[in-house]
PDB file of C-alpha atoms in Angstrom:
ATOM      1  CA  UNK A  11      43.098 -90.250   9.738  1.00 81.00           C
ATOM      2  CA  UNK A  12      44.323 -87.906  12.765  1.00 93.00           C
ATOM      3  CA  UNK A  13      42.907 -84.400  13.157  1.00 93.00           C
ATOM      4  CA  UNK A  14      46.847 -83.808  13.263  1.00 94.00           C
ATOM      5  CA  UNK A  15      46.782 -85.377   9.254  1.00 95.00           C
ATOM      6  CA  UNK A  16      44.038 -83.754   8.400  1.00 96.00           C
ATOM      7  CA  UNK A  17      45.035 -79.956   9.173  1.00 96.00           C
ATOM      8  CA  UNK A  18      48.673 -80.863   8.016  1.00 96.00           C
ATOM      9  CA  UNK A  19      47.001 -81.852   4.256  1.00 96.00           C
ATOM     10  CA  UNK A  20      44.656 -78.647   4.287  1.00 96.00           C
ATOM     11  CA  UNK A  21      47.901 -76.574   4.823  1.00 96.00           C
ATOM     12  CA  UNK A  22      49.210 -78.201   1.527  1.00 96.00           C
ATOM     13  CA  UNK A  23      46.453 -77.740  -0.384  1.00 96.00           C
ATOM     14  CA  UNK A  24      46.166 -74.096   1.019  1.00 95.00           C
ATOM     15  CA  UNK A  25      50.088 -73.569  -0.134  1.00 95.00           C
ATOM     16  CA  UNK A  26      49.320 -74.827  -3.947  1.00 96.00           C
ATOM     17  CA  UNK A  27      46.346 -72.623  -4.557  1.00 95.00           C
ATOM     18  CA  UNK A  28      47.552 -69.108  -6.168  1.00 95.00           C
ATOM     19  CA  UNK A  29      45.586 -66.068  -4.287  1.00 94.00           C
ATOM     20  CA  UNK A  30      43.222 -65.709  -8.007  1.00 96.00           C
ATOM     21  CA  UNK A  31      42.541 -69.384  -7.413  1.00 96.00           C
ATOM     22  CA  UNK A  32      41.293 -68.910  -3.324  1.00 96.00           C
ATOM     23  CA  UNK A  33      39.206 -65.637  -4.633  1.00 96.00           C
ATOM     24  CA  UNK A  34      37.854 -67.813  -7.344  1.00 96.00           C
ATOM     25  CA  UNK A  35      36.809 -70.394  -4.959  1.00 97.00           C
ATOM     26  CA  UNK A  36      36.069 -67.998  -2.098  1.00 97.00           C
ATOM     27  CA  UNK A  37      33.389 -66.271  -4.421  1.00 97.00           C
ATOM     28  CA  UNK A  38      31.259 -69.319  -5.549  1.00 97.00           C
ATOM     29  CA  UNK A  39      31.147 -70.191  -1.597  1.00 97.00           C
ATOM     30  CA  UNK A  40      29.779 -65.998  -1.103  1.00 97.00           C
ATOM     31  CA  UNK A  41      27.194 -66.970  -4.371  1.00 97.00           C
ATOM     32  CA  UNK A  42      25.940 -69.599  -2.045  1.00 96.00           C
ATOM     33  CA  UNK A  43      25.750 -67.540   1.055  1.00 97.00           C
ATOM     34  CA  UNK A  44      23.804 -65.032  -0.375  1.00 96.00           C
ATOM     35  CA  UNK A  45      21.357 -67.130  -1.916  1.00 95.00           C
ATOM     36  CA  UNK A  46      21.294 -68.539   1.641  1.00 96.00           C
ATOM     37  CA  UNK A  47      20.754 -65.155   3.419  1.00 96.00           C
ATOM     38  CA  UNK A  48      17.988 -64.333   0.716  1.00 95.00           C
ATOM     39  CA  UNK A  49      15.704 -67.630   1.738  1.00 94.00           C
ATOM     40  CA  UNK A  50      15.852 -66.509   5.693  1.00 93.00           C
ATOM     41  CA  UNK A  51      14.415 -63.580   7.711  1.00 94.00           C
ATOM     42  CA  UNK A  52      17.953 -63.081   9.920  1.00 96.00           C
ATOM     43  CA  UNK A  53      18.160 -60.568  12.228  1.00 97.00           C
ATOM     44  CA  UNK A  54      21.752 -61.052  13.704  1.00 98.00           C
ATOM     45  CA  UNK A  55      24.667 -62.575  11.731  1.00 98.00           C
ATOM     46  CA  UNK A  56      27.867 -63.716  13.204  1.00 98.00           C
ATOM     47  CA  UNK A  57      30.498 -64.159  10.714  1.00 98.00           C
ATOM     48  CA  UNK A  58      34.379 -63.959  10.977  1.00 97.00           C
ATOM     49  CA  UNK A  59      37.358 -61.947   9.055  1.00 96.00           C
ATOM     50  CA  UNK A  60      39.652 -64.759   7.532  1.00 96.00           C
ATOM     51  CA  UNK A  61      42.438 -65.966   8.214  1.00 93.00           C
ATOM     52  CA  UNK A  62      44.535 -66.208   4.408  1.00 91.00           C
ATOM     53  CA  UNK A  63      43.728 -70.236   4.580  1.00 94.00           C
ATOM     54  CA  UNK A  64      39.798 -69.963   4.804  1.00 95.00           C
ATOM     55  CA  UNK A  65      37.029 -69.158   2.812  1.00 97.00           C
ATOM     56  CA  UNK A  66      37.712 -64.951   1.927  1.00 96.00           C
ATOM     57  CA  UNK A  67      34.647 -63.867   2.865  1.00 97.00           C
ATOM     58  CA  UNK A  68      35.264 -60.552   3.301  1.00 95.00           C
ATOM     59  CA  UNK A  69      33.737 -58.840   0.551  1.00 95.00           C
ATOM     60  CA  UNK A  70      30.060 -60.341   1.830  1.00 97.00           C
ATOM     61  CA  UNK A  71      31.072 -59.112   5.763  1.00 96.00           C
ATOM     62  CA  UNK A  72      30.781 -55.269   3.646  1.00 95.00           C
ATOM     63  CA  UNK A  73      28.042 -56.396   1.872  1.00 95.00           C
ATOM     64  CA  UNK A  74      26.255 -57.672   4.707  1.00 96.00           C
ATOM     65  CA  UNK A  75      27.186 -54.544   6.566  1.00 95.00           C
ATOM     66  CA  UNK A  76      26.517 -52.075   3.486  1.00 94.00           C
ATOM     67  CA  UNK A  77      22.636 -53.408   3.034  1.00 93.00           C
ATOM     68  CA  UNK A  78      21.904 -53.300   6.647  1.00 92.00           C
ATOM     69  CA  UNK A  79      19.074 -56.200   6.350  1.00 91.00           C
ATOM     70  CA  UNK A  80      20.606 -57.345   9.164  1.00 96.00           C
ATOM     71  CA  UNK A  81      23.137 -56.809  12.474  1.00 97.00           C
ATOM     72  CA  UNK A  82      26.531 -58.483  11.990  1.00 98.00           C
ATOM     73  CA  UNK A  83      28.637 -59.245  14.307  1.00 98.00           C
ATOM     74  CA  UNK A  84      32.213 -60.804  14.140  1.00 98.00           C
ATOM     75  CA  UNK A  85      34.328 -62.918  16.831  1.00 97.00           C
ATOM     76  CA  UNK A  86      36.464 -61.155  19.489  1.00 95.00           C
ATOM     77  CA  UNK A  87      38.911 -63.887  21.836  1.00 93.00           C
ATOM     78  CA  UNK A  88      38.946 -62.476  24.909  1.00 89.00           C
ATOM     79  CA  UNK A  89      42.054 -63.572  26.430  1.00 79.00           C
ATOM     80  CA  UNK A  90      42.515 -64.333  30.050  1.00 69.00           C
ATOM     81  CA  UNK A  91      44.959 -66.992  30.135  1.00 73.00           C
ATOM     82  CA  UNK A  92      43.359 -70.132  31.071  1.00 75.00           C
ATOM     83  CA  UNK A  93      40.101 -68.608  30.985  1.00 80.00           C
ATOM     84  CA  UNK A  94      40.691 -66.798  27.099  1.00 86.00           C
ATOM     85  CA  UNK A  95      36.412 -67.228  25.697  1.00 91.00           C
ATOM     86  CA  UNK A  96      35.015 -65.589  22.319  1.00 95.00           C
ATOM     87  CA  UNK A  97      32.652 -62.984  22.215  1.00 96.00           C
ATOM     88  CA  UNK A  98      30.736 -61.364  19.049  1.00 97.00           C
ATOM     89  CA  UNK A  99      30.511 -57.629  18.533  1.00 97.00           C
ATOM     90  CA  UNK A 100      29.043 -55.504  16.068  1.00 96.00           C
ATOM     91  CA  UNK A 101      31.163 -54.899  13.016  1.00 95.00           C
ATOM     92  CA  UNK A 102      32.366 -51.411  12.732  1.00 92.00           C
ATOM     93  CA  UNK A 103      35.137 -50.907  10.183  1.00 88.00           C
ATOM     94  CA  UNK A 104      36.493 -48.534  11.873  1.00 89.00           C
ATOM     95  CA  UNK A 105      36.867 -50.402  15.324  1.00 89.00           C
ATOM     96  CA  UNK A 106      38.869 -53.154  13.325  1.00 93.00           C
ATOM     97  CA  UNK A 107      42.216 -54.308  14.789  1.00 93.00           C
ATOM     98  CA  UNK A 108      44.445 -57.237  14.559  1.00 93.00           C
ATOM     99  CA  UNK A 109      44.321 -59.020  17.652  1.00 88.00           C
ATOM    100  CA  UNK A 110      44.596 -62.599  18.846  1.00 76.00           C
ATOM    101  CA  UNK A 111      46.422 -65.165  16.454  1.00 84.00           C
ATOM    102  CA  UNK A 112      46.469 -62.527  14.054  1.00 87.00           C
ATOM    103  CA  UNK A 113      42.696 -62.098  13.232  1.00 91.00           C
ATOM    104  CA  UNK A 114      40.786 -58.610  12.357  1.00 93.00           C
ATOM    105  CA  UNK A 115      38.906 -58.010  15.721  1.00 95.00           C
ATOM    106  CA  UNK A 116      36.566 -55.700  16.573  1.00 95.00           C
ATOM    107  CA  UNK A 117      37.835 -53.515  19.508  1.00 92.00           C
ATOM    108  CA  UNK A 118      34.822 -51.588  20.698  1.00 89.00           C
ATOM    109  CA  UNK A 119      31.266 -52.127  22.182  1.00 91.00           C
ATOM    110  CA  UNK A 120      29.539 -54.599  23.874  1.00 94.00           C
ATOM    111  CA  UNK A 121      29.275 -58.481  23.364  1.00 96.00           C
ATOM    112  CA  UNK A 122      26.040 -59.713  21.655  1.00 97.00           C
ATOM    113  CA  UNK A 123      24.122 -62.010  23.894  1.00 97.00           C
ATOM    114  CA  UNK A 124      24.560 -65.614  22.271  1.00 97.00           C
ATOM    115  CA  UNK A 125      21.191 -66.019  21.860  1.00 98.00           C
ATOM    116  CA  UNK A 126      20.036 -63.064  20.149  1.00 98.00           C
ATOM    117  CA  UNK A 127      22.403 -64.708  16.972  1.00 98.00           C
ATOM    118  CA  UNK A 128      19.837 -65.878  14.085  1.00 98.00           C
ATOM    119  CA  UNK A 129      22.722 -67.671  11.989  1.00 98.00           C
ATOM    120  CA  UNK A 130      26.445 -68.530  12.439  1.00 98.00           C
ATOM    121  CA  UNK A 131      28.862 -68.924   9.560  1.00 98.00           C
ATOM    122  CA  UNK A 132      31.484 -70.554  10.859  1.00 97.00           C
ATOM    123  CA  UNK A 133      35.181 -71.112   9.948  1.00 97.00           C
ATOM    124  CA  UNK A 134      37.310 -74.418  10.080  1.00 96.00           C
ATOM    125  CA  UNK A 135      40.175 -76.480   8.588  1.00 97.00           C
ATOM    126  CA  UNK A 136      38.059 -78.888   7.799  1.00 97.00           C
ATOM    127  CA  UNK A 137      34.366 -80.341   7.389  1.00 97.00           C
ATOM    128  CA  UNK A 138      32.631 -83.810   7.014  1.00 96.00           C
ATOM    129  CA  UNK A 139      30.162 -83.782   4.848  1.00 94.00           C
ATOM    130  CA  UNK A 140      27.928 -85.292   7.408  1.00 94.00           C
ATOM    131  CA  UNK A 141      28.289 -81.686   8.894  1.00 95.00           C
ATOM    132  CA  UNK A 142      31.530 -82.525  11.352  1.00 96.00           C
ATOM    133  CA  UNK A 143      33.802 -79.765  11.951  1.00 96.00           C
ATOM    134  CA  UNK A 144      37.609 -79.611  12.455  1.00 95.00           C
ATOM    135  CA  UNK A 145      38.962 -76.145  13.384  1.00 93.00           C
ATOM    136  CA  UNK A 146      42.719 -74.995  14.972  1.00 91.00           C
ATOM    137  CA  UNK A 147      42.284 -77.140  18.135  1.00 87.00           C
ATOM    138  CA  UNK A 148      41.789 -74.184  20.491  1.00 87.00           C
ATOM    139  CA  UNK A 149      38.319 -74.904  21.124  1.00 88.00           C
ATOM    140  CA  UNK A 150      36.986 -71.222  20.867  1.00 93.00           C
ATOM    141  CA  UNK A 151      34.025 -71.951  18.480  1.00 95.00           C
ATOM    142  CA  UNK A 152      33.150 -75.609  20.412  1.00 93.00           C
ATOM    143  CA  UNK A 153      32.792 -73.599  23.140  1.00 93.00           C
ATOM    144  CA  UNK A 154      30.945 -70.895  21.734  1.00 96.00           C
ATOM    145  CA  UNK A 155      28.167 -73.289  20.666  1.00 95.00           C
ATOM    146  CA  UNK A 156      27.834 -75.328  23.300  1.00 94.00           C
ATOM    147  CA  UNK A 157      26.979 -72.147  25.508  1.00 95.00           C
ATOM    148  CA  UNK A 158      23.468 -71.848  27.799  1.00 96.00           C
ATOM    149  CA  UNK A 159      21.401 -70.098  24.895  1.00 97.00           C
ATOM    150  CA  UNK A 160      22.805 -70.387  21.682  1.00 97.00           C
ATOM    151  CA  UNK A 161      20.454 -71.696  19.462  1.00 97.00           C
ATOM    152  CA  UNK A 162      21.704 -69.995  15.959  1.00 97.00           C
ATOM    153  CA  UNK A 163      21.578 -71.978  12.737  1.00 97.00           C
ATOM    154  CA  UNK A 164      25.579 -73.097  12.002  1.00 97.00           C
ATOM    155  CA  UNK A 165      26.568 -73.244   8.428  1.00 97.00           C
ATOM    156  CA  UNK A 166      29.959 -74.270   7.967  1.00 97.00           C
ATOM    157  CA  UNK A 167      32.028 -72.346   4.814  1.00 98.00           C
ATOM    158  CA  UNK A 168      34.875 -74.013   3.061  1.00 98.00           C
ATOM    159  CA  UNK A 169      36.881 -74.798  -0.102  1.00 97.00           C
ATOM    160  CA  UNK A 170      36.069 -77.989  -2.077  1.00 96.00           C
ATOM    161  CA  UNK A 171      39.066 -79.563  -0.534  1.00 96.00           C
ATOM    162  CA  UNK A 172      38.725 -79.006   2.465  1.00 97.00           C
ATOM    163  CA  UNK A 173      35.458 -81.585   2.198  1.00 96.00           C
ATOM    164  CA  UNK A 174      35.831 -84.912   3.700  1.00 95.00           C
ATOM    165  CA  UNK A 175      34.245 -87.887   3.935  1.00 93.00           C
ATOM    166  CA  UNK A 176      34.689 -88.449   7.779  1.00 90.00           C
ATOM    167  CA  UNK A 177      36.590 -86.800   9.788  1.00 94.00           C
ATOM    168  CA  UNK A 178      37.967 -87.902  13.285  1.00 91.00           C
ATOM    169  CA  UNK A 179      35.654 -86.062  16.071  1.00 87.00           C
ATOM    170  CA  UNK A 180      35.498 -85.824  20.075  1.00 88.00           C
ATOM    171  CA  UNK A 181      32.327 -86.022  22.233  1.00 84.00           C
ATOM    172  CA  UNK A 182      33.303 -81.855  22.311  1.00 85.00           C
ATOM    173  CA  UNK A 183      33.285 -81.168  18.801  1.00 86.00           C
ATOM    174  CA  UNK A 184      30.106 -79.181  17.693  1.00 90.00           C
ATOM    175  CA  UNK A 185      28.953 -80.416  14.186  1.00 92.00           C
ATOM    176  CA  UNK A 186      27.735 -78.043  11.544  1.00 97.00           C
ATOM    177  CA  UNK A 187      23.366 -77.885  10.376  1.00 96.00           C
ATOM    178  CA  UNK A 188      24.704 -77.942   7.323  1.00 96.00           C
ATOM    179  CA  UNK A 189      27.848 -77.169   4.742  1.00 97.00           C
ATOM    180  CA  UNK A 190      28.388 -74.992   2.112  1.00 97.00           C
ATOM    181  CA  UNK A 191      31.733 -75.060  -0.167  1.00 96.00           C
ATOM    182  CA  UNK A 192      32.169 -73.862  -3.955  1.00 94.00           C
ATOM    183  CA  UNK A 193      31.949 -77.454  -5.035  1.00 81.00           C
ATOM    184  CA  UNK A 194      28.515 -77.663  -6.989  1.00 61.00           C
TER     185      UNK A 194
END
């Protein structure tokens, strides 16, 4: 199957769900994460504000942020035309603004170095469970990960059907350490 298929099925399946069904899901994959977060000693956090077809992980960005066991930090694209990159920046609600392709940004302070970032929870379309990753076809995160430095755990969050088998991947595509999704 084409990464073109694959994203073009996820849509469906994201279209079907009802938003008490995506919660639903999105809260057994936030069960997981925590019981994640409690076996590690994490200092930063990068997570991401979702986009209505991903894991709604929202509630444990304010939980995260509320407990203060750790720094989070959320995604920022930086756009400079050809040269538009992804930075992470400390999650302040109130510096929180829509920015590129729609996503919750946040607008103020410095970028975190890459490799100061303990573990990465990472958005897609798509994941193999062999730990392959298929995300918008922009490249931001691929590039993020392949950066001098980074050397943060990657933990991939999605909905049980967005779980494949295989999925078709590049010699650029950064796989995943490991998977987590609300199927048990």
């Amino acid at each position: 199957m084409e990464k073109r298929e694959v994203r073009r099925i996820v849509k469906e399946r994201f279209k079907a769900l009802s938003e008490e069904q995506k919660l639903s899901k999105s809260r057994a994959v936030i069960e997981q994460l925590r019981q994640f977060f409690a076996q590690r000693q994490i200092s930063v956090a990068a997570l991401f504000s979702p986009l209505r077809d991903e894991v709604q992980i929202g509630e444990f960005v304010e939980e995260m942020v509320s407990k203060g066991d750790c720094r989070v930090v959320l995604p920022r694209v930086i756009d400079d035309g050809p040269n538009s990159k992804m930075e992470f920046f400390d999650y302040r609600a109130d510096s929180m603004h829509v920015g590129s392709y729609g996503i919750l940004e946040p607008q103020s302070g410095e970028p975190c170095d890459v490799s100061e970032i303990d573990v990465m929870i990472v958005p897609g379309v798509a994941f193999g469970r062999d730990g392959s990753r298929l995300g918008r076809g922009k490249g931001f995160y691929d590039r993020y990960l392949a950066r001098e430095g980074f050397r943060a755990e990657c933990i991939g969050v999605c909905l049980d059907f967005q779980l494949f088998d295989t999925l078709p991947v590049e010699p650029h595509d950064r796989g995943m350490d490991c998977v987590i999704s609300n199927e048990l």
